[in-house]
Coordinates of C-alpha atoms and ligand atoms in Angstrom, one line a residue:
M651 CA -4.0 -38.9 -12.2
I652 CA -1.2 -37.7 -10.0
K653 CA 2.1 -39.5 -10.1
K654 CA 4.4 -38.6 -7.3
P655 CA 7.9 -39.7 -7.8
L656 CA 9.6 -41.4 -4.9
T657 CA 12.5 -39.1 -5.2
M658 CA 10.3 -36.1 -4.5
K659 CA 10.6 -36.6 -0.7
I660 CA 14.4 -36.7 -1.0
K661 CA 14.3 -33.6 -3.1
L662 CA 12.2 -31.9 -0.5
I663 CA 14.6 -32.8 2.3
C664 CA 17.5 -31.4 0.2
F665 CA 15.5 -28.2 -0.3
L666 CA 14.9 -27.9 3.4
L667 CA 18.6 -28.5 4.3
V668 CA 19.6 -25.7 1.9
I669 CA 17.0 -23.5 3.5
L670 CA 17.9 -24.3 7.0
A671 CA 21.5 -23.7 6.2
S672 CA 20.7 -20.2 5.0
C673 CA 18.6 -19.4 8.0
T674 CA 20.9 -17.1 9.9
R675 CA 18.4 -14.4 10.7
S676 CA 18.0 -13.0 14.2
T677 CA 15.3 -14.7 16.3
E678 CA 14.5 -11.3 17.8
K679 CA 11.8 -10.8 15.3
K680 CA 8.5 -12.3 16.5
E681 CA 5.7 -13.0 14.1
V682 CA 2.4 -11.8 15.4
G683 CA 0.4 -14.6 13.8
L684 CA -3.2 -13.7 14.1
I685 CA -3.0 -10.6 16.2
S686 CA -4.8 -8.1 14.1
G687 CA -4.3 -5.0 16.3
K688 CA -7.8 -4.0 15.2
S689 CA -10.6 -2.7 17.4
P690 CA -14.1 -4.0 17.0
D691 CA -15.2 -0.8 15.4
T692 CA -12.5 -0.8 12.7
E693 CA -14.9 -1.7 9.9
Q694 CA -17.1 1.2 10.8
S695 CA -14.2 3.6 11.2
L696 CA -13.0 2.6 7.8
E697 CA -16.2 3.8 6.2
W698 CA -15.1 7.4 5.6
F699 CA -11.7 6.1 4.3
R700 CA -13.4 3.8 1.8
E701 CA -15.6 6.7 0.7
A702 CA -12.9 9.3 0.6
K703 CA -10.4 7.9 -2.0
F704 CA -8.3 11.1 -2.2
G705 CA -6.1 12.7 0.5
M706 CA -3.5 15.5 0.7
F707 CA -0.2 14.6 2.3
I708 CA 1.8 17.6 3.6
H709 CA 5.6 17.4 4.4
W710 CA 6.5 20.6 6.2
G711 CA 9.1 21.4 8.8
P712 CA 12.3 23.4 9.3
Y713 CA 13.8 21.4 6.4
S714 CA 11.3 23.3 4.1
R715 CA 13.2 26.5 4.8
L716 CA 16.5 25.0 3.6
A717 CA 14.7 23.9 0.4
G718 CA 17.3 21.2 -0.4
E719 CA 20.5 23.3 0.3
W720 CA 22.7 24.0 3.3
N721 CA 26.1 25.7 3.5
G722 CA 26.4 25.6 -0.3
K723 CA 25.7 21.9 -0.4
Q724 CA 22.7 20.4 -2.1
V725 CA 20.6 17.4 -1.5
P726 CA 20.8 15.6 -4.8
V727 CA 17.6 15.8 -6.9
G728 CA 16.0 12.3 -6.6
K729 CA 16.9 12.2 -2.8
N730 CA 14.4 13.5 -0.3
A731 CA 14.8 17.2 0.7
E732 CA 13.2 16.6 4.1
W733 CA 16.1 14.3 4.7
I734 CA 18.6 17.2 4.5
M735 CA 19.7 16.8 8.1
K736 CA 20.8 13.3 7.4
E737 CA 21.8 13.6 3.8
L738 CA 24.2 16.5 4.7
K739 CA 24.9 15.3 8.2
I740 CA 24.0 18.6 9.8
P741 CA 24.9 18.3 13.5
V742 CA 22.0 18.3 15.9
D743 CA 23.0 21.6 17.5
E744 CA 23.3 23.3 14.2
Y745 CA 20.0 22.0 12.9
R746 CA 18.4 23.2 16.1
E747 CA 19.9 26.7 15.4
L748 CA 18.5 26.6 11.9
A749 CA 15.1 25.6 13.3
H750 CA 15.1 28.7 15.4
E751 CA 14.8 30.7 12.1
F752 CA 11.8 28.8 10.8
N753 CA 9.1 31.5 10.6
P754 CA 6.4 30.6 8.2
V755 CA 4.5 33.8 8.4
R756 CA 2.6 33.2 5.1
F757 CA 1.0 30.0 6.4
D758 CA -2.7 30.2 5.9
A759 CA -4.6 27.1 7.1
K760 CA -7.8 28.0 5.4
K761 CA -6.0 28.4 2.0
W762 CA -4.3 25.0 2.5
V763 CA -7.5 23.3 3.2
R764 CA -9.3 25.0 0.4
L765 CA -6.5 23.8 -1.9
A766 CA -7.2 20.2 -0.9
K767 CA -10.9 20.7 -1.5
T768 CA -10.2 22.2 -4.9
A769 CA -8.6 18.9 -6.0
G770 CA -11.4 16.9 -4.5
M771 CA -9.4 15.6 -1.6
K772 CA -11.3 14.5 1.5
Y773 CA -8.5 14.2 4.1
I774 CA -5.3 15.9 5.0
V775 CA -2.3 14.2 6.6
I776 CA 0.4 16.6 7.9
T777 CA 3.8 15.8 9.4
A778 CA 3.4 16.5 13.1
K779 CA 7.0 15.3 13.6
H780 CA 9.2 14.0 10.8
H781 CA 12.5 12.2 11.2
D782 CA 14.3 15.4 12.1
G783 CA 12.5 15.2 15.5
F784 CA 11.0 18.8 15.3
A785 CA 7.4 19.0 16.5
M786 CA 5.2 21.1 14.2
Y787 CA 2.7 21.7 17.0
K788 CA 2.8 23.0 20.6
S789 CA 4.4 20.2 22.5
D790 CA 4.9 20.2 26.3
V791 CA 7.1 17.1 26.0
T792 CA 9.9 19.3 24.7
S793 CA 10.5 22.9 23.8
Y794 CA 11.8 21.7 20.4
D795 CA 8.5 22.6 18.7
I796 CA 7.2 25.3 16.4
V797 CA 5.6 27.4 19.2
D798 CA 8.4 27.4 21.7
W799 CA 11.4 27.2 19.4
T800 CA 10.6 29.6 16.6
P801 CA 9.5 33.3 16.2
F802 CA 6.3 32.0 14.6
K803 CA 4.8 31.2 17.9
R804 CA 1.6 29.8 16.3
D805 CA 0.4 26.2 16.3
P806 CA -0.2 25.3 12.6
L807 CA -1.8 21.9 13.5
K808 CA -4.3 23.7 15.7
E809 CA -5.2 26.1 12.9
L810 CA -5.3 23.3 10.3
S811 CA -7.5 21.1 12.4
E812 CA -9.9 23.9 12.9
A813 CA -9.9 24.8 9.2
C814 CA -10.5 21.1 8.4
K815 CA -13.4 21.0 10.7
E816 CA -15.0 24.0 9.1
E817 CA -14.5 22.6 5.6
G818 CA -15.6 19.0 6.4
I819 CA -12.1 17.6 5.7
K820 CA -10.7 14.8 7.9
F821 CA -7.7 16.0 9.8
C822 CA -4.9 13.4 10.1
V823 CA -1.4 13.4 11.5
Y824 CA 1.9 11.8 10.4
Y825 CA 4.2 10.9 13.2
S826 CA 7.7 9.4 12.8
H827 CA 7.6 7.0 15.7
R828 CA 10.8 5.0 15.3
E829 CA 13.0 7.4 13.5
D830 CA 14.2 10.6 15.3
W831 CA 17.5 12.2 14.5
D832 CA 17.3 14.7 17.3
H833 CA 16.7 12.5 20.3
P834 CA 19.8 10.6 21.5
G835 CA 17.7 7.4 21.7
G836 CA 15.8 7.7 18.4
Y837 CA 16.7 5.7 15.4
G838 CA 18.7 6.9 12.5
N839 CA 21.3 9.5 13.5
N840 CA 24.7 8.2 12.7
W841 CA 26.6 11.5 12.7
D842 CA 26.0 12.8 16.2
Y843 CA 25.0 9.5 17.7
D844 CA 25.6 6.0 16.7
N845 CA 22.0 5.2 16.2
D846 CA 21.6 3.9 12.7
W847 CA 20.9 0.5 13.9
G848 CA 19.2 -1.0 10.9
S849 CA 15.8 -2.6 10.8
S850 CA 16.3 -5.5 13.3
F851 CA 18.7 -4.5 16.0
Y852 CA 18.8 -1.5 18.3
D853 CA 20.0 -0.3 21.6
K854 CA 17.1 -1.3 23.8
E855 CA 17.8 1.0 26.7
K856 CA 18.4 4.1 24.6
F857 CA 15.5 3.4 22.2
E858 CA 13.0 2.6 24.9
K859 CA 13.9 5.8 26.7
Y860 CA 13.1 7.7 23.5
L861 CA 9.8 5.9 23.1
E862 CA 8.8 6.6 26.7
E863 CA 9.9 10.2 27.0
K864 CA 9.2 11.5 23.6
A865 CA 7.3 9.4 21.0
K866 CA 4.5 8.1 23.2
P867 CA 3.9 11.3 25.1
Q868 CA 3.9 13.3 21.9
L869 CA 1.4 11.0 20.3
R870 CA -0.8 11.3 23.4
E871 CA -0.7 15.1 22.9
L872 CA -1.7 14.8 19.3
L873 CA -4.6 12.5 20.2
T874 CA -5.9 14.8 23.0
G875 CA -5.3 18.3 21.7
Y876 CA -6.7 18.5 18.2
G877 CA -10.2 17.1 18.2
P878 CA -11.0 13.9 16.2
I879 CA -8.1 12.6 14.2
G880 CA -9.1 10.7 11.0
L881 CA -6.0 8.6 11.0
V882 CA -2.5 8.4 12.3
W883 CA 0.2 7.9 9.7
F884 CA 3.2 6.2 11.0
D885 CA 6.4 5.7 9.0
R886 CA 9.5 3.5 8.7
G887 CA 7.9 0.7 10.9
M888 CA 8.6 -0.1 14.5
Y889 CA 11.1 -2.8 15.5
N890 CA 8.8 -5.4 16.9
P891 CA 5.0 -6.1 17.2
E892 CA 5.0 -5.4 21.0
Q893 CA 6.3 -1.9 20.5
A894 CA 3.9 -1.3 17.6
L895 CA 1.0 -2.6 19.6
E896 CA 1.7 0.0 22.4
F897 CA 1.2 2.7 19.8
I898 CA -1.9 1.1 18.5
D899 CA -3.3 0.7 22.1
L900 CA -2.6 4.3 22.8
I901 CA -4.7 5.3 19.8
R902 CA -7.4 2.8 20.6
D903 CA -7.7 4.2 24.1
L904 CA -7.7 7.9 23.3
Q905 CA -9.3 7.9 19.9
P906 CA -10.9 4.5 19.1
S907 CA -12.2 5.5 15.7
A908 CA -8.9 7.0 14.4
L909 CA -7.4 4.7 11.8
I910 CA -3.8 3.5 11.8
N911 CA -1.8 3.0 8.6
G912 CA 0.1 -0.2 7.9
R913 CA 3.5 1.3 8.6
V914 CA 3.1 1.2 12.3
G915 CA 4.7 -2.2 12.6
H916 CA 7.8 -3.7 11.1
Y917 CA 7.7 -3.8 7.3
D918 CA 9.0 -7.4 7.1
Q919 CA 6.3 -8.8 9.4
E920 CA 2.6 -9.3 9.4
F921 CA 1.0 -5.9 9.1
L922 CA -0.7 -4.2 12.0
G923 CA -3.0 -1.3 11.8
D924 CA -6.2 -0.9 9.8
Y925 CA -5.1 -0.7 6.2
Q926 CA -2.0 -1.4 4.2
S927 CA 0.4 1.3 3.0
M928 CA 2.0 0.7 -0.3
G929 CA 5.7 1.7 -0.6
D930 CA 6.4 5.3 -1.6
N931 CA 4.9 5.9 -5.1
G932 CA 3.8 2.3 -5.2
M933 CA 0.9 0.9 -7.2
P934 CA -0.4 -2.6 -7.2
P935 CA -1.0 -4.2 -10.6
G936 CA -4.5 -5.2 -9.5
G937 CA -7.0 -5.2 -6.7
L938 CA -6.4 -6.6 -3.2
D939 CA -8.7 -8.0 -0.6
E940 CA -7.5 -5.5 2.1
Y941 CA -7.8 -1.7 2.2
W942 CA -4.8 0.1 1.0
E943 CA -3.4 3.6 0.3
T944 CA -0.5 4.8 -1.7
P945 CA 1.6 7.9 -0.8
I946 CA 2.6 9.7 -4.0
T947 CA 5.0 12.6 -4.6
L948 CA 3.9 15.4 -6.9
N949 CA 7.5 16.0 -8.0
R950 CA 10.3 13.8 -6.8
T951 CA 10.7 14.8 -3.2
W952 CA 8.3 15.1 -0.2
G953 CA 9.7 18.2 1.5
F954 CA 10.1 21.4 -0.5
S955 CA 13.2 21.6 -2.7
K956 CA 14.0 24.5 -4.9
F957 CA 15.9 22.1 -7.2
D958 CA 13.0 19.8 -7.9
T959 CA 10.7 21.1 -10.6
L960 CA 9.7 17.9 -12.3
W961 CA 6.0 18.1 -11.5
K962 CA 3.5 15.5 -12.5
S963 CA 1.0 16.9 -15.0
P964 CA -2.6 17.1 -14.0
E965 CA -3.3 14.3 -16.5
A966 CA -0.7 12.1 -15.0
V967 CA -2.2 12.7 -11.5
I968 CA -5.7 11.8 -12.8
L969 CA -4.6 8.6 -14.5
Q970 CA -2.7 7.4 -11.5
F971 CA -5.4 8.4 -9.1
V972 CA -8.1 6.5 -11.1
A973 CA -5.8 3.5 -11.4
A974 CA -5.6 3.4 -7.6
V975 CA -9.3 3.8 -7.1
S976 CA -10.1 1.2 -9.7
R977 CA -7.8 -1.2 -7.8
G978 CA -9.6 -0.4 -4.6
G979 CA -7.1 2.0 -3.0
N980 CA -6.8 5.5 -1.7
Y981 CA -4.4 8.0 -3.3
L982 CA -2.5 10.3 -0.9
L983 CA -0.9 13.0 -3.0
N984 CA 1.9 15.0 -1.3
I985 CA 2.7 18.7 -1.4
G986 CA 5.8 20.3 0.2
P987 CA 5.0 23.9 1.2
K988 CA 7.9 26.3 1.4
G989 CA 9.6 27.5 4.6
D990 CA 7.6 30.7 4.6
G991 CA 4.3 28.9 4.6
E992 CA 3.5 29.5 0.9
I993 CA 2.6 26.6 -1.3
P994 CA 4.4 26.6 -4.6
E995 CA 2.2 28.4 -7.2
V996 CA 2.5 25.5 -9.7
I997 CA 0.6 23.2 -7.3
F998 CA -2.5 25.4 -7.4
G999 CA -2.6 25.1 -11.2
I1000 CA -2.2 21.3 -11.1
F1001 CA -4.8 20.9 -8.3
E1002 CA -7.3 23.0 -10.1
K1003 CA -7.2 20.9 -13.2
V1004 CA -7.3 17.7 -11.3
G1005 CA -10.2 19.0 -9.2
S1006 CA -12.2 20.1 -12.2
W1007 CA -12.0 16.6 -13.8
V1008 CA -12.7 15.0 -10.4
E1009 CA -15.7 17.2 -9.8
R1010 CA -17.2 16.4 -13.3
N1011 CA -16.8 12.7 -12.6
A1012 CA -17.3 12.6 -8.8
E1013 CA -20.0 10.0 -9.0
S1014 CA -17.6 7.5 -10.5
I1015 CA -15.0 8.0 -7.8
Y1016 CA -16.3 8.5 -4.3
G1017 CA -17.8 5.6 -2.4
T1018 CA -17.1 3.2 -5.3
S1019 CA -15.6 -0.3 -5.1
V1020 CA -12.9 -2.1 -6.9
N1021 CA -13.0 -3.0 -10.7
P1022 CA -14.5 -6.5 -10.9
F1023 CA -13.0 -7.3 -14.4
G1024 CA -9.3 -7.5 -13.8
E1025 CA -7.2 -5.1 -15.7
L1026 CA -8.8 -3.6 -18.8
P1027 CA -6.6 -2.8 -21.8
W1028 CA -8.3 0.5 -22.5
G1029 CA -8.6 2.0 -19.0
Y1030 CA -10.2 1.5 -15.7
C1031 CA -13.5 0.7 -14.0
T1032 CA -15.3 1.2 -10.7
V1033 CA -18.6 0.0 -9.3
K1034 CA -21.4 1.5 -7.2
G1035 CA -24.6 -0.5 -6.6
S1036 CA -25.9 -1.5 -10.1
K1037 CA -23.7 1.0 -11.9
L1038 CA -20.5 0.4 -13.6
Y1039 CA -18.2 3.3 -14.4
L1040 CA -15.8 2.8 -17.3
F1041 CA -12.9 5.2 -17.6
V1042 CA -11.7 5.1 -21.2
R1043 CA -8.1 6.1 -21.6
D1044 CA -7.4 4.7 -25.0
W1045 CA -10.4 5.6 -27.2
P1046 CA -10.8 2.6 -29.7
A1047 CA -10.2 3.5 -33.3
D1048 CA -13.3 1.6 -34.4
K1049 CA -15.3 3.2 -31.6
E1050 CA -16.3 -0.2 -30.2
L1051 CA -15.4 -0.6 -26.5
D1052 CA -15.3 -4.3 -25.5
L1053 CA -16.1 -5.3 -22.0
P1054 CA -15.4 -9.0 -21.4
G1055 CA -17.2 -11.2 -19.1
L1056 CA -20.1 -9.0 -17.9
Q1057 CA -22.9 -11.4 -16.8
K1058 CA -25.6 -8.9 -16.2
T1059 CA -27.8 -7.1 -18.7
V1060 CA -27.0 -3.5 -19.5
I1061 CA -30.1 -1.5 -19.1
S1062 CA -28.6 1.8 -20.1
A1063 CA -25.3 3.3 -21.1
S1064 CA -24.3 6.9 -21.4
L1065 CA -21.5 9.4 -20.9
L1066 CA -21.3 10.2 -17.2
T1067 CA -21.1 14.0 -17.8
D1068 CA -24.0 14.0 -20.3
Q1069 CA -26.5 11.2 -19.6
S1070 CA -28.8 12.5 -22.3
V1071 CA -26.3 10.9 -24.8
K1072 CA -27.4 7.2 -24.8
L1073 CA -24.9 4.7 -26.1
R1074 CA -25.8 1.6 -28.1
V1075 CA -24.8 -1.6 -26.3
R1076 CA -24.6 -5.1 -27.8
Q1077 CA -24.5 -8.2 -25.6
A1078 CA -23.8 -11.7 -27.0
E1079 CA -21.9 -14.7 -26.1
G1080 CA -20.5 -13.2 -22.9
K1081 CA -19.3 -10.1 -24.6
T1082 CA -20.5 -6.6 -24.2
S1083 CA -19.6 -3.9 -26.6
I1084 CA -20.5 -0.3 -26.4
E1085 CA -20.7 2.0 -29.3
L1086 CA -18.8 5.2 -28.6
P1087 CA -19.0 8.7 -30.0
S1088 CA -16.3 9.4 -32.5
V1089 CA -14.4 11.8 -30.3
P1090 CA -13.5 11.3 -26.6
P1091 CA -15.4 13.9 -24.7
D1092 CA -12.9 14.3 -21.9
Q1093 CA -9.1 14.0 -21.2
P1094 CA -7.2 12.1 -20.0
L1095 CA -10.2 9.8 -19.2
S1096 CA -13.7 9.9 -20.5
V1097 CA -16.2 8.2 -18.1
L1098 CA -19.1 6.0 -19.2
V1099 CA -21.8 4.9 -16.9
L1100 CA -23.6 1.6 -17.4
E1101 CA -26.6 0.6 -15.4
T1102 CA -27.1 -3.2 -15.1
N1103 CA -30.0 -5.3 -13.9
G1104 CA -28.5 -5.8 -10.4
P1105 CA -25.0 -5.4 -9.0
P1106 CA -22.5 -6.3 -11.8
E1107 CA -21.4 -9.9 -11.9
V1108 CA -18.4 -10.9 -14.0
A1109 CA -17.1 -14.1 -15.3
P1110 CA -13.9 -15.1 -13.4
P1111 CA -10.6 -14.7 -15.1
V1112 CA -9.1 -17.6 -17.0
V1113 CA -5.4 -18.1 -17.0
I1114 CA -4.0 -19.2 -20.3
Q1115 CA -0.7 -20.9 -21.1
D1116 CA 2.3 -18.5 -21.8
A1117 CA 4.8 -18.9 -24.6
S1118 CA 6.6 -21.7 -22.8
G1119 CA 3.3 -23.5 -22.1
N1120 CA 3.4 -22.6 -18.4
L1121 CA 0.3 -21.6 -16.4
E1122 CA 1.3 -19.0 -14.0
L1123 CA -1.2 -18.6 -11.2
N1124 CA -0.8 -15.6 -8.9
Y1125 CA -2.8 -13.2 -6.8
L1126 CA -4.0 -11.2 -9.8
T1127 CA -6.1 -14.0 -11.2
A1128 CA -7.0 -15.8 -8.0
I1129 CA -10.5 -16.0 -6.6
T1130 CA -10.4 -16.0 -2.8
H1131 CA -13.1 -17.5 -0.5
G1132 CA -13.6 -17.4 3.2
G1133 CA -10.7 -15.8 5.1
A1134 CA -8.2 -16.2 2.2
M1135 CA -7.0 -12.8 1.1
K1136 CA -5.0 -11.1 -1.6
R1137 CA -2.5 -9.0 0.2
F1138 CA 0.6 -6.9 0.0
N1139 CA 3.7 -6.7 2.2
R1140 CA 6.7 -4.4 1.8
K1141 CA 9.0 -7.4 2.0
G1142 CA 6.7 -10.1 0.7
G1143 CA 5.1 -8.3 -2.2
F1144 CA 1.8 -9.4 -3.5
H1145 CA 0.6 -12.8 -2.2
I1146 CA -2.3 -14.7 -0.8
S1147 CA -2.7 -15.5 2.9
K1148 CA -4.8 -15.2 6.0
W1149 CA -6.1 -18.7 5.4
T1150 CA -6.5 -20.9 8.5
G1151 CA -9.1 -23.5 7.7
P1152 CA -10.6 -25.6 4.8
E1153 CA -13.2 -23.0 4.0
D1154 CA -10.4 -20.5 3.2
T1155 CA -10.0 -21.6 -0.4
V1156 CA -8.3 -20.1 -3.4
E1157 CA -9.1 -21.0 -6.9
W1158 CA -8.0 -20.3 -10.4
N1159 CA -9.6 -21.1 -13.7
I1160 CA -7.1 -22.3 -16.2
N1161 CA -7.3 -23.0 -19.9
V1162 CA -5.1 -25.9 -21.1
K1163 CA -4.4 -25.9 -24.8
V1164 CA -1.8 -28.6 -24.8
P1165 CA -2.7 -31.8 -22.9
G1166 CA 0.0 -33.6 -21.1
V1167 CA 1.8 -33.9 -17.8
Y1168 CA 2.4 -30.8 -15.8
K1169 CA 4.7 -30.3 -12.8
I1170 CA 3.1 -28.3 -10.1
I1171 CA 5.4 -25.8 -8.4
T1172 CA 4.2 -23.8 -5.3
D1173 CA 6.1 -20.6 -4.4
Y1174 CA 5.5 -19.7 -0.8
S1175 CA 6.9 -18.7 2.6
A1176 CA 6.1 -20.1 6.0
N1177 CA 7.4 -19.7 9.5
R1178 CA 7.9 -22.5 12.1
E1179 CA 4.3 -22.4 13.3
S1180 CA 3.0 -23.3 9.9
E1181 CA 5.5 -26.0 9.3
G1182 CA 3.9 -29.4 8.7
K1183 CA 0.4 -28.1 8.2
S1184 CA -1.4 -29.9 5.4
F1185 CA -3.0 -28.4 2.4
E1186 CA -5.0 -29.9 -0.4
L1187 CA -4.5 -29.0 -4.0
T1188 CA -7.0 -30.1 -6.6
V1189 CA -6.8 -29.8 -10.3
A1190 CA -8.4 -31.6 -13.2
G1191 CA -9.8 -34.3 -10.9
S1192 CA -6.5 -35.0 -9.2
H1193 CA -6.0 -34.4 -5.5
I1194 CA -2.7 -33.7 -3.9
E1195 CA -2.0 -33.4 -0.2
E1196 CA 1.2 -31.8 0.9
Q1197 CA 2.8 -30.5 4.1
V1198 CA 4.0 -26.9 4.4
N1199 CA 7.7 -26.5 4.6
Y1200 CA 9.5 -24.0 6.8
T1201 CA 11.1 -21.4 4.6
G1202 CA 13.2 -19.5 7.1
D1203 CA 10.5 -16.9 8.0
W1204 CA 7.5 -15.2 6.6
F1205 CA 8.2 -13.5 3.3
E1206 CA 11.2 -15.6 2.6
Y1207 CA 9.8 -17.5 -0.4
Y1208 CA 10.9 -20.8 -1.8
K1209 CA 9.6 -22.9 -4.6
F1210 CA 8.5 -26.4 -3.8
P1211 CA 7.3 -29.1 -6.2
A1212 CA 3.9 -30.4 -5.3
G1213 CA 3.6 -33.3 -7.6
Y1214 CA 2.4 -33.8 -11.1
V1215 CA -0.9 -33.7 -12.9
N1216 CA -1.8 -35.4 -16.1
I1217 CA -4.3 -33.4 -18.1
N1218 CA -5.5 -35.6 -20.8
N1219 CA -7.7 -33.2 -22.8
P1220 CA -7.6 -29.6 -23.7
G1221 CA -10.1 -27.4 -22.0
E1222 CA -11.0 -25.3 -19.0
Y1223 CA -10.2 -26.6 -15.5
K1224 CA -10.2 -25.3 -12.0
L1225 CA -7.3 -25.4 -9.6
T1226 CA -8.1 -25.0 -5.9
I1227 CA -5.9 -25.0 -2.8
H1228 CA -6.9 -24.7 0.8
P1229 CA -5.7 -25.7 4.3
K1230 CA -6.7 -29.3 5.1
E1231 CA -7.6 -28.6 8.8
S1232 CA -8.4 -25.6 10.8
G1233 CA -5.6 -24.0 12.7
N1234 CA -4.7 -20.8 14.5
T1235 CA -2.0 -19.5 12.2
F1236 CA -1.9 -18.8 8.5
L1237 CA -1.2 -21.8 6.3
M1238 CA 1.5 -20.0 4.3
H1239 CA 2.0 -16.9 2.3
L1240 CA 1.4 -18.1 -1.3
R1241 CA 3.0 -16.1 -4.0
S1242 CA 2.2 -18.3 -7.0
I1243 CA 1.6 -21.8 -8.3
T1244 CA 3.0 -22.7 -11.7
L1245 CA 2.0 -25.6 -13.8
E1246 CA 4.9 -26.4 -16.0
P1247 CA 4.6 -28.8 -18.9
V1248 CA 6.9 -31.8 -18.6
E1249 CA 8.0 -32.8 -22.1
V1250 CA 11.3 -34.5 -21.6
T1251 CA 12.9 -35.7 -18.4
K1252 CA 15.6 -33.2 -17.5
K1253 CA 18.9 -34.5 -16.4
G1254 CA 19.2 -34.1 -12.7
G1255 CA 15.6 -33.1 -12.5
W1256 CA 12.6 -35.1 -11.4
G1257 CA 11.4 -37.8 -13.7
I1258 CA 7.7 -38.5 -14.0
N1259 CA 8.3 -42.2 -13.9
G1260 CA 9.6 -42.2 -10.4
T1261 CA 13.2 -42.8 -11.3
G1262 CA 14.4 -39.3 -10.8
N1263 CA 16.5 -39.5 -14.0
Ligands
FHN1407 O1 11.6 8.7 5.0 C1 10.3 9.0 4.7 C2 10.1 10.1 3.7 O2 10.8 11.2 4.1 C3 8.7 10.4 3.5 O3 8.1 10.8 4.7 C4 8.0 9.2 3.0 C5 6.5 9.3 2.8 O4 5.9 8.1 2.6 N1 8.1 8.1 4.0 C6 9.5 7.8 4.3 C7 10.1 6.9 3.4 O5 9.3 5.8 3.0

């Protein structure tokens, strides 16, 4: 039974007053609510992306020739070499002079594409224009491009797009749409111009001039001059949704099946585009309900730096790649070719080793879907049809691999690379264990393939009490129904949202060892449109109805008490939460719900007897 202390309402009002007092943010930001920015054929367009898993990112421009050094000054290792213009405050005129000398005569499009193929990559994303403002293709919008400005005179994007076509690789472009240190109206230059405006405010006139006379026309050129583009990779998010939607519309008009990454819009707002981009080198701790991709550096910088030699080993790349795939994401691994067009030799060695592992285990990677088990202590998992692929990183000393919660019968189990080696499987009491050979056949991951009697079904995760007795319910262990989604946002981190009606439910299974009274604490963010919406929370037979509080903006989280529940007996329970009525905006962005045992009444806290003492 729920006891709701009378003082709770007062506490909530106090909370709100504190929140409102701290709400000094600009109102310029406008939440897009349910605008998805997606075209009707997005799902279909996403097909190749879902299948592909692995892409090659290329950061290449006049900065590559400088290789992290200018006038005896060095871009510190750990900082981005492609940012040399800004890091060392190279004046626009001087950088333009340096760009005249960019002459990558050793560039070989076919060799680059073959390198991507060697590693098992299915798409290439190249910087058509990075923040330095220099176009790496023939642009008629400006002469500040590789064909008109350099002795090279060739269009590497044309050559790459053709080589990609020949080799069956998706050709994709990166375009820095907000940031441009060369144009007097672009964002970011604070040494020649005064344009480092931050992420919320900008000089409207100057910036819109830049958008109209450079960014949009250049994007139009890229979408019309290079055949089908797999995806457009924007960076450092646009100021507001209206501006971002103009870029989206341009793409939808000119190449409706080109995908758009999640960095097209402002990072702090509802994401636009077709899939979410993690932060640089980001990795979610578990699966999400939306498509995502993570951009990863092979050393520590994106553009070439002669000082940065801390390369990831092939093993590290494979482990990280498989972690991404098992969590339902794509892995976009970067290379920084040199200024002369050569790719550092060491990269060939790494890619060859990665590629040979990927080739051996291709079936377990491409076209698979997310691991249904939650994180596994010994490695990773993917699924395709009625097959489960288990990637064993930590080979168990007793050679017994435990797979918890599989609810289908295993028909056969073997090593993926040698399916004549059948493995013995025992299934009892919800546990599946597989007998492994004594030595792992592959490094850094050995892959097993299990065939089950139908698409794998898995027992839902059960949250147990931590050392303080708390039950911490977050996106990792949530089961989402209807439109409710596990999501990521650069500002808001991992959370649950996109729920607008009662059918959009989220549930958790919890195991309560210690019966008693638990305080329920919800941790969420909500904007004005969601304020006052009702939600229902049910746990152990108790129903709570609460109204959503305004927290300042989306992704500004606050913790709100949502009452108490008395759990009389130890055992397993379900906690569910959903909007009470249908609406046209998200209920809230929910980060977590905590059930906290109430043992003693804390001084100044909420009492369970309604006294507040
Ligand atoms: O500033 C850029 C950086 O140079 C690089 O392009 C990365 C790739 O994801 N994106 C930006 C930083 O997030």
